[in-house]
XYZ file of C-alpha atoms in Angstrom:
564
model
C 87.296 42.186 6.152
C 85.921 38.765 5.169
C 88.232 36.164 6.811
C 88.825 34.294 3.543
C 90.091 37.422 1.789
C 92.265 38.292 4.767
C 93.858 34.833 4.548
C 94.563 35.285 0.832
C 96.283 38.600 1.461
C 98.653 37.010 3.976
C 99.015 33.632 2.242
C 102.577 32.334 2.034
C 103.721 30.337 -1.013
C 105.341 27.738 1.217
C 101.907 26.735 2.521
C 100.537 25.711 -0.887
C 101.994 22.218 -1.111
C 100.894 21.401 2.440
C 97.325 22.629 1.819
C 97.128 20.644 -1.443
C 98.209 17.409 0.236
C 95.929 17.978 3.232
C 92.982 18.690 0.909
C 93.477 15.429 -0.985
C 93.810 13.472 2.259
C 90.607 15.096 3.501
C 88.785 14.099 0.320
C 89.429 10.435 1.020
C 87.694 10.886 4.371
C 84.962 13.325 3.366
C 83.491 11.246 0.547
C 82.535 8.067 2.441
C 81.629 9.943 5.609
C 79.495 12.455 3.718
C 77.574 9.663 2.038
C 77.171 7.686 5.245
C 75.956 10.676 7.269
C 73.506 11.647 4.528
C 71.888 8.238 4.786
C 71.924 8.564 8.575
C 69.849 11.707 8.075
C 67.403 9.760 5.876
C 68.598 11.421 2.649
C 70.156 10.162 -0.604
C 73.888 9.527 -0.274
C 74.714 12.047 -3.015
C 73.419 14.923 -0.881
C 76.257 14.260 1.566
C 78.738 15.118 -1.184
C 76.818 18.217 -2.244
C 76.769 19.316 1.386
C 80.480 18.693 1.866
C 81.422 20.787 -1.172
C 79.357 23.848 -0.357
C 79.952 23.977 3.395
C 83.707 23.766 2.840
C 83.563 26.652 0.379
C 81.212 28.725 2.555
C 83.356 28.340 5.650
C 86.559 29.001 3.685
C 85.195 32.455 2.827
C 83.482 33.422 6.083
C 85.030 31.169 8.746
C 87.745 32.623 11.008
C 89.553 29.358 11.848
C 92.480 28.450 9.622
C 92.060 24.662 9.741
C 88.617 23.855 11.163
C 86.821 21.366 8.902
C 83.025 21.466 8.620
C 80.794 18.899 7.011
C 78.005 16.358 7.543
C 78.135 15.166 11.128
C 77.008 12.025 12.915
C 75.577 14.008 15.845
C 73.289 16.017 13.544
C 72.123 13.158 11.335
C 69.472 11.800 13.717
C 68.263 15.336 14.463
C 67.856 16.068 10.750
C 65.988 12.787 10.243
C 63.739 13.442 13.244
C 62.879 16.889 11.861
C 62.488 16.102 8.176
C 61.160 12.569 7.835
C 57.848 13.127 9.691
C 57.030 15.806 7.083
C 57.750 13.584 4.100
C 54.681 12.083 2.449
C 53.853 8.440 2.954
C 55.615 7.269 -0.235
C 58.887 8.661 1.072
C 59.541 11.054 -1.816
C 63.316 11.675 -1.669
C 62.954 14.948 -3.586
C 60.707 16.390 -0.877
C 63.045 15.117 1.827
C 65.972 16.882 0.149
C 63.981 20.117 -0.194
C 63.006 20.023 3.480
C 66.561 19.267 4.563
C 67.862 22.131 2.407
C 65.336 24.515 3.926
C 66.366 23.263 7.351
C 70.027 24.031 6.536
C 69.163 27.569 5.423
C 67.055 28.189 8.529
C 69.798 26.814 10.765
C 72.384 28.956 9.006
C 70.299 32.112 9.295
C 69.668 31.504 13.004
C 73.372 30.981 13.699
C 74.588 33.861 11.504
C 72.081 36.366 12.896
C 72.953 35.297 16.430
C 76.642 35.787 15.628
C 76.082 39.231 14.127
C 74.038 40.094 17.197
C 76.862 39.095 19.530
C 75.025 36.090 20.953
C 77.929 33.667 20.945
C 77.179 32.779 24.551
C 74.267 30.557 23.440
C 76.830 27.821 22.880
C 77.129 27.690 26.682
C 73.494 26.694 27.125
C 74.475 23.046 27.438
C 76.730 22.152 30.345
C 79.404 19.516 29.888
C 77.639 16.839 32.014
C 74.386 17.202 30.071
C 76.282 17.224 26.764
C 78.029 14.004 27.816
C 74.665 12.416 28.574
C 73.148 13.719 25.341
C 76.039 12.347 23.274
C 75.886 8.987 25.070
C 72.191 8.752 24.278
C 72.801 9.828 20.704
C 75.530 7.208 20.322
C 73.206 4.430 21.509
C 70.380 5.679 19.274
C 72.623 5.775 16.207
C 74.098 2.360 16.991
C 70.701 0.683 17.259
C 69.424 2.493 14.160
C 72.380 1.341 12.026
C 72.558 -2.280 13.177
C 69.821 -3.473 10.760
C 71.701 -1.885 7.842
C 74.893 -3.551 9.052
C 73.005 -6.866 8.963
C 71.627 -6.305 5.460
C 68.001 -5.358 6.125
C 65.944 -2.323 7.015
C 63.487 -1.503 9.787
C 60.442 0.713 9.354
C 60.042 1.973 12.895
C 60.159 5.233 14.836
C 61.853 5.850 18.143
C 64.460 3.903 20.024
C 62.026 1.304 21.325
C 60.533 0.691 17.887
C 63.971 0.279 16.347
C 65.005 -2.226 19.010
C 61.828 -4.242 18.419
C 62.297 -4.054 14.650
C 65.908 -5.214 14.937
C 64.978 -8.212 17.075
C 62.062 -9.139 14.821
C 64.260 -8.900 11.737
C 66.927 -11.132 13.251
C 64.391 -13.688 14.476
C 62.514 -13.535 11.166
C 65.514 -14.502 9.069
C 66.111 -11.080 7.483
C 69.819 -11.232 8.282
C 72.091 -11.327 5.222
C 75.265 -13.187 6.297
C 77.468 -11.618 3.630
C 76.317 -8.135 4.652
C 77.076 -8.829 8.312
C 80.544 -10.132 7.443
C 81.359 -7.083 5.323
C 79.904 -4.565 7.769
C 81.208 -6.291 10.895
C 84.702 -6.741 9.507
C 84.745 -3.124 8.353
C 83.650 -1.891 11.782
C 86.275 -3.957 13.609
C 89.005 -2.832 11.215
C 88.068 0.847 11.605
C 88.120 0.619 15.400
C 91.410 -1.320 15.462
C 93.156 1.065 13.063
C 91.883 4.116 14.927
C 93.243 2.702 18.168
C 96.493 1.109 16.980
C 97.437 3.269 13.963
C 95.653 6.603 14.371
C 97.593 8.227 11.524
C 96.286 5.673 9.011
C 93.019 6.791 7.300
C 90.967 3.898 8.652
C 87.755 4.815 6.804
C 89.567 5.016 3.463
C 91.261 1.654 4.040
C 87.938 -0.017 4.823
C 86.195 1.588 1.841
C 88.897 0.409 -0.570
C 88.950 -3.122 0.863
C 85.169 -3.458 0.826
C 84.932 -2.305 -2.800
C 87.645 -4.819 -3.679
C 85.724 -7.494 -1.787
C 82.621 -6.843 -3.864
C 84.574 -7.484 -7.051
C 86.475 -10.516 -5.764
C 83.647 -12.327 -3.976
C 80.653 -11.102 -5.970
C 78.986 -9.737 -2.862
C 76.295 -7.984 -4.901
C 74.968 -11.382 -5.954
C 75.014 -12.539 -2.332
C 72.414 -10.004 -1.245
C 74.698 -7.133 -0.195
C 73.222 -3.760 -1.131
C 75.581 -1.429 -3.000
C 75.635 2.349 -3.310
C 75.435 2.255 -7.121
C 76.380 4.954 -9.598
C 76.009 8.485 -8.226
C 74.246 11.194 -10.228
C 76.732 12.942 -12.487
C 77.382 16.659 -12.270
C 77.110 19.456 -9.790
C 73.733 20.483 -8.330
C 72.324 23.809 -9.569
C 71.584 26.711 -7.253
C 68.141 25.772 -5.929
C 65.701 27.535 -3.646
C 63.963 24.757 -1.682
C 60.259 24.572 -2.491
C 58.545 24.248 0.892
C 55.379 25.728 2.329
C 55.017 28.131 5.234
C 53.578 25.322 7.329
C 56.692 23.268 6.582
C 58.914 26.140 7.731
C 57.007 26.364 10.991
C 57.381 22.626 11.497
C 61.128 22.855 10.790
C 61.722 25.743 13.193
C 62.148 23.722 16.385
C 64.583 21.363 14.697
C 66.566 24.286 13.295
C 66.968 25.812 16.753
C 68.050 22.505 18.288
C 70.510 21.788 15.483
C 71.893 25.328 15.772
C 72.585 24.892 19.494
C 74.292 21.502 19.062
C 76.281 22.676 16.038
C 77.459 25.762 17.902
C 78.434 23.905 21.053
C 80.325 21.307 19.022
C 82.019 23.789 16.702
C 83.110 26.331 19.288
C 84.443 23.662 21.652
C 86.396 22.039 18.801
C 87.639 25.388 17.508
C 88.755 26.357 21.013
C 90.670 23.103 21.456
C 92.577 23.412 18.177
C 93.134 27.149 18.590
C 94.648 26.566 22.024
C 97.178 24.180 20.493
C 98.266 26.940 18.112
C 98.296 29.630 20.799
C 95.268 31.427 19.371
C 91.887 32.396 20.801
C 88.402 31.848 19.400
C 85.924 34.595 18.590
C 82.584 32.855 19.181
C 80.580 35.440 17.251
C 82.784 35.225 14.154
C 82.632 31.432 14.348
C 78.845 31.671 14.372
C 78.875 33.743 11.209
C 81.190 31.230 9.532
C 79.058 28.248 10.560
C 75.930 30.080 9.449
C 77.438 30.840 6.036
C 78.451 27.191 5.604
C 74.917 25.999 6.361
C 73.294 28.566 4.094
C 75.630 27.684 1.218
C 74.841 23.976 1.626
C 71.110 24.660 1.797
C 71.023 26.436 -1.556
C 72.657 23.448 -3.288
C 70.526 20.523 -2.055
C 72.546 20.102 1.139
C 71.607 19.701 4.792
C 72.789 21.180 8.130
C 76.446 20.758 9.031
C 78.744 21.047 11.998
C 82.443 20.756 12.634
C 84.296 17.507 13.106
C 87.128 17.020 15.557
C 88.329 13.902 13.719
C 88.358 15.526 10.277
C 90.031 18.644 11.656
C 92.664 16.471 13.311
C 93.280 14.711 9.996
C 93.728 18.079 8.269
C 96.148 19.216 10.957
C 98.161 15.981 10.829
C 98.311 16.244 7.023
C 99.898 19.674 7.353
C 96.984 21.999 6.546
C 97.865 25.650 7.001
C 94.691 27.435 5.872
C 91.153 26.857 4.642
C 92.617 26.293 1.173
C 92.877 22.653 2.238
C 89.079 22.579 2.514
C 88.749 24.280 -0.869
C 90.985 21.616 -2.396
C 88.783 18.956 -0.849
C 85.657 20.603 -2.272
C 87.216 20.792 -5.749
C 88.322 17.150 -5.579
C 84.814 15.978 -4.632
C 83.386 18.062 -7.480
C 85.774 16.428 -9.951
C 84.674 13.005 -8.739
C 81.035 13.914 -9.412
C 81.821 15.375 -12.821
C 84.352 12.854 -14.116
C 83.948 9.630 -12.116
C 80.440 9.306 -10.648
C 80.748 5.506 -10.779
C 83.883 5.434 -8.643
C 81.974 4.278 -5.566
C 79.233 2.246 -7.235
C 80.472 -1.002 -5.630
C 80.690 0.447 -2.121
C 78.571 -1.817 0.159
C 75.856 -0.190 2.222
C 76.919 -2.197 5.308
C 80.310 -0.473 5.039
C 78.603 2.893 5.280
C 76.755 1.573 8.322
C 80.106 0.565 9.819
C 81.439 4.097 9.235
C 78.432 5.586 11.039
C 78.595 3.111 13.923
C 82.304 3.832 14.416
C 81.475 7.524 14.541
C 78.684 6.901 17.047
C 81.043 4.988 19.318
C 83.390 7.963 19.276
C 80.513 10.184 20.439
C 80.066 8.205 23.645
C 82.246 9.082 26.623
C 81.846 6.393 29.255
C 85.012 7.297 31.217
C 83.697 10.842 31.670
C 80.358 9.429 32.842
C 82.093 7.219 35.404
C 84.139 10.201 36.573
C 80.948 12.221 37.096
C 79.562 9.389 39.203
C 82.681 9.401 41.364
C 83.188 13.139 41.821
C 79.773 14.822 41.444
C 76.598 12.750 41.810
C 74.272 15.653 41.014
C 75.988 16.242 37.662
C 75.954 12.499 37.017
C 72.185 12.607 37.531
C 71.965 15.454 35.006
C 73.978 13.394 32.534
C 71.709 10.396 33.010
C 68.649 12.634 32.597
C 69.945 13.939 29.271
C 70.766 10.374 28.189
C 67.258 9.163 29.000
C 65.785 12.211 27.279
C 67.398 11.179 24.000
C 66.671 7.470 24.316
C 63.085 7.725 25.549
C 61.866 10.941 23.918
C 63.966 11.197 20.759
C 66.892 13.318 19.631
C 65.013 16.599 19.244
C 63.272 16.311 22.582
C 66.593 15.107 23.972
C 68.401 18.324 23.117
C 65.545 20.292 24.679
C 65.903 18.160 27.804
C 69.674 18.732 27.824
C 69.300 22.517 27.557
C 66.520 22.563 30.151
C 68.559 20.464 32.591
C 71.587 22.730 32.166
C 69.552 25.863 32.810
C 67.686 24.309 35.724
C 70.962 23.218 37.284
C 72.222 26.806 37.204
C 68.936 27.979 38.697
C 69.069 25.239 41.341
C 72.504 26.363 42.493
C 71.292 29.937 42.838
C 67.974 28.865 44.377
C 69.522 26.672 47.082
C 73.063 28.017 47.403
C 75.606 26.836 49.894
C 75.356 28.722 53.193
C 77.243 28.303 56.419
C 78.475 29.847 59.678
C 82.024 31.176 59.962
C 84.503 31.107 62.852
C 88.178 31.745 63.696
C 90.686 28.903 63.368
C 94.011 28.679 65.214
C 96.866 29.372 62.788
C 94.680 30.533 59.864
C 93.933 34.172 59.034
C 90.358 35.216 58.419
C 87.081 33.407 59.119
C 86.352 29.891 57.937
C 83.502 27.453 57.373
C 82.652 25.651 60.632
C 81.644 22.587 58.629
C 85.212 22.272 57.387
C 86.674 23.366 60.735
C 84.389 22.155 63.552
C 86.932 23.423 66.092
C 86.550 26.997 64.832
C 85.865 29.450 67.674
C 82.732 31.599 67.490
C 82.170 34.899 69.238
C 79.296 34.652 71.760
C 76.342 36.826 70.746
C 77.623 37.328 67.191
C 76.783 34.890 64.396
C 78.745 35.269 61.146
C 76.978 33.703 58.165
C 77.878 33.373 54.493
C 75.379 32.993 51.636
C 77.111 31.935 48.391
C 74.824 33.422 45.749
C 73.252 36.659 44.552
C 70.047 37.546 46.397
C 67.089 37.430 44.043
C 63.443 36.493 43.941
C 63.995 32.720 43.953
C 66.228 32.482 47.030
C 65.040 35.503 49.049
C 62.708 33.378 51.170
C 65.465 30.814 51.839
C 67.830 33.575 52.973
C 65.228 35.036 55.320
C 64.278 31.688 56.819
C 67.898 30.763 57.559
C 68.632 34.065 59.281
C 65.404 33.892 61.272
C 66.445 30.413 62.432
C 69.753 31.874 63.627
C 67.920 34.675 65.424
C 65.615 32.177 67.159
C 68.502 30.235 68.676
C 68.890 29.987 72.441
C 70.700 32.055 73.498
C 69.724 34.524 70.799
C 72.527 36.433 69.073
C 72.714 40.215 69.294
C 74.297 40.621 65.869
C 73.969 38.541 62.709
C 76.868 39.478 60.442
C 76.443 38.543 56.774
C 79.808 37.978 55.055
C 78.429 39.446 51.828
C 81.332 39.097 49.396
C 79.680 36.174 47.497
C 76.445 38.192 47.132
C 76.949 39.739 43.695
C 73.467 41.210 43.266
C 70.288 42.136 45.138
C 67.074 42.470 43.121
C 63.944 44.350 44.195
C 62.260 41.248 45.615
C 65.301 40.569 47.795
C 65.455 44.253 48.784
C 61.880 44.101 50.072
C 62.782 40.909 51.916
C 65.776 42.594 53.585
C 63.572 45.461 54.721
C 61.033 43.088 56.272
C 63.773 40.897 57.761
C 65.547 43.830 59.385
C 62.293 45.044 60.934
C 61.531 41.553 62.266
C 65.040 41.091 63.684
C 65.051 44.528 65.305
C 61.829 43.572 67.086
C 63.763 40.684 68.649
C 66.698 42.878 69.588
C 68.903 41.420 66.855
C 70.876 43.633 64.457
C 71.397 42.712 60.802
C 74.969 43.614 59.791
C 76.830 43.323 56.477
C 80.556 42.951 55.865
C 82.601 42.869 52.645
C 79.659 43.919 50.482
C 80.762 44.798 46.950
C 80.475 48.445 45.959
C 77.982 47.882 43.092
C 75.708 45.928 45.442
C 76.016 48.597 48.137
C 74.992 51.254 45.631
C 71.877 49.216 44.881
C 71.128 49.009 48.601
C 71.308 52.810 48.727
C 69.140 53.127 45.640
C 66.525 50.847 47.175
C 66.589 53.196 50.224
C 67.189 50.268 52.560
C 69.429 52.418 54.764
C 66.247 53.988 56.123
C 65.744 50.632 57.860
C 69.197 49.085 58.042
C 71.570 51.264 60.068
C 74.230 52.711 57.700
C 76.741 52.087 60.480
C 76.089 48.365 60.104
C 78.018 48.079 56.830
C 81.688 47.172 57.314
C 84.558 46.707 54.824
C 85.711 43.457 56.458
C 84.427 40.806 58.832
C 87.215 41.713 61.268
C 85.971 45.312 61.290
C 82.430 44.134 62.045
C 83.643 41.870 64.875
C 85.743 44.665 66.383
C 82.713 46.973 66.307
C 80.602 44.290 67.997
C 83.172 43.922 70.774
C 83.331 47.674 71.326
C 79.563 47.967 71.488
C 78.858 44.931 73.658
C 82.100 44.310 75.516
C 81.994 40.692 74.308
C 85.108 38.563 74.695
C 86.308 35.493 72.785
C 86.674 34.658 69.127
C 90.076 36.343 68.998
C 92.196 33.403 67.892
C 95.753 34.361 66.952
C 96.434 33.890 63.240
C-alpha cells in the first residue's frame, strides 16, 4: 500500500493539532529557505516555493518516514547551478533555466525511484563518511565565497571557485560594496548563528526575516541601494512538461546522477538518525521511491531537485509533528501565501537571503570531524582532503565524482594491499596472535603461520604469492606455511590459478602449503576449481591448533606450545 494511504488509515485524531502547529512552524522556515536556495541554484526565488509545495506533497504520499521533511537544499544548490547554468543562453533567460532545472528534477527523481524499485538502496553507501566530510567542507567554502558578494550588495559574473574569489576581491577594491547591504546581511548572519547556538528552539531564520523586513520599512534600505525580493508572482504554477531538447537531456544526465547520489546519502543518513530516535528502522529502497516521487512532483510544477534537511526535520519534530500531514499543512500554507499574499515578502532584502544561505553552508562544514580524522586515521584524512580539493578546484559536479571515486578506490586499496602478518603463541592468551602486537610470541620452528586479511582475487593474488614466497625463501626455510584462512572470504579464478602455481613452486622447494579455518563456502570453491589435485586434501584443517598438531606429528618438531 502507498505509505500516505497507510498513514491515513491509522491516523489518530489526537495527532491533528500537533501536525497543524508543526506545519505552520515549518512554513515560517520553508519560505525564506526555499527562496534563498532557489537563488543559490541560479533560479528565480519563486521556484523555491513551487518546489517546496510539490516535494512536500509528493513525499507525503509516497515517503515512508513519518516526519522527514524534504525541500530545496543548500548542498544541492551549487550542483543544480553547475548543471543548468552552462546550458542557459548568453542572455540568461530565466524561463529556460527553470525548464532545465525542472527536467533535471524529473530525471533525478526517475533515477532514484527506479533504483529504489530495483532494490538498489545500497548506492547511498558509495560515498564513505570521510569523503563526504571533505565534500561537504569544500561545498561549504564554495557556497560561502559565492554568497559573499550578494551579502555585500553586488554580484560577480565568474565561474569556479578561483573566479569567484577574484571577482569578490575586485568588487571590494573597485568600490562595489554597498554598506547598507553589508550591515543588513552581516547582522542577519550573526543573529542567525547566535540564535542557533544559544537558543536553538527559536526559529532564527524567521526572526531575521521579520527584523530585516521591518528594517527596510524603518530605515528606507531600498533607497540606500539594498536589493529587495519584490512582489512574487501570484498563483500556483500549472502542471508543465519542461520543454528541453534531447541534447539538453544528455547534458543534464551527469548532474542528475550526481545529485541523486548526494540526495540519497543525505536523506537516508538523516532518516536513519531520526528513525533510531523513535526506535524504528529505515527501508532504503522505500525511501528512494519517496525521494524520487518528491523530485518528480517538483519537476512537473517548475521546481528543481530536492533532498532532505536535518534542520527542518528537527524543527518539525520539536514542534510536535506526528505524520507527514505536517508537511501537507506547510505546502497548503505556502500555497495560500502565493494565492492571497504574494507581496508579503516584497521588502525582504537579498542580503538576508544570502545570510540564510551562508548560515546553512557553515552548518555543512564539519571541522571537528576533520581534525578527528587527522588524529585517528591519516589515510582517511587524506581522502577527506582529496574530496575537499576536488570540489574547490574542479567544481561541485566533478567534486562529487571525485568523492565517489575516492571512496571506491579506498575500498579497493584495502583489498589490494590488505593487512598481513605472522602469528605466534602468547603466554596466558588462547589461540595465535599477531607478532607485531606481541613481539614475544613464540613461533614453532619449521612452521610459519600467516594471516591475510582479505578475500583472494585478481588484484591481490600477486601480493599474496610474493609474500608467501618470501617466507619460503627464509633461512632456515620452513617446512610448512600455514595460512590462517578465516579472513579469506572468497577466492576467484585468478587467485585459484595463483594458488595452483604457488603450491607447485613451494613443493619444488620442499615446502607444504597448508590452510586452516577456511570457511565452508570458500572450501567448496577450492574443490570446484579442482585445486585439491595439487594441494593435498589432508592439508586443510578446521583450526590452526589442528594444523600445528599435525605438523608436530609429521615432523617431530618441538616448541610453540605455550600454555594458555
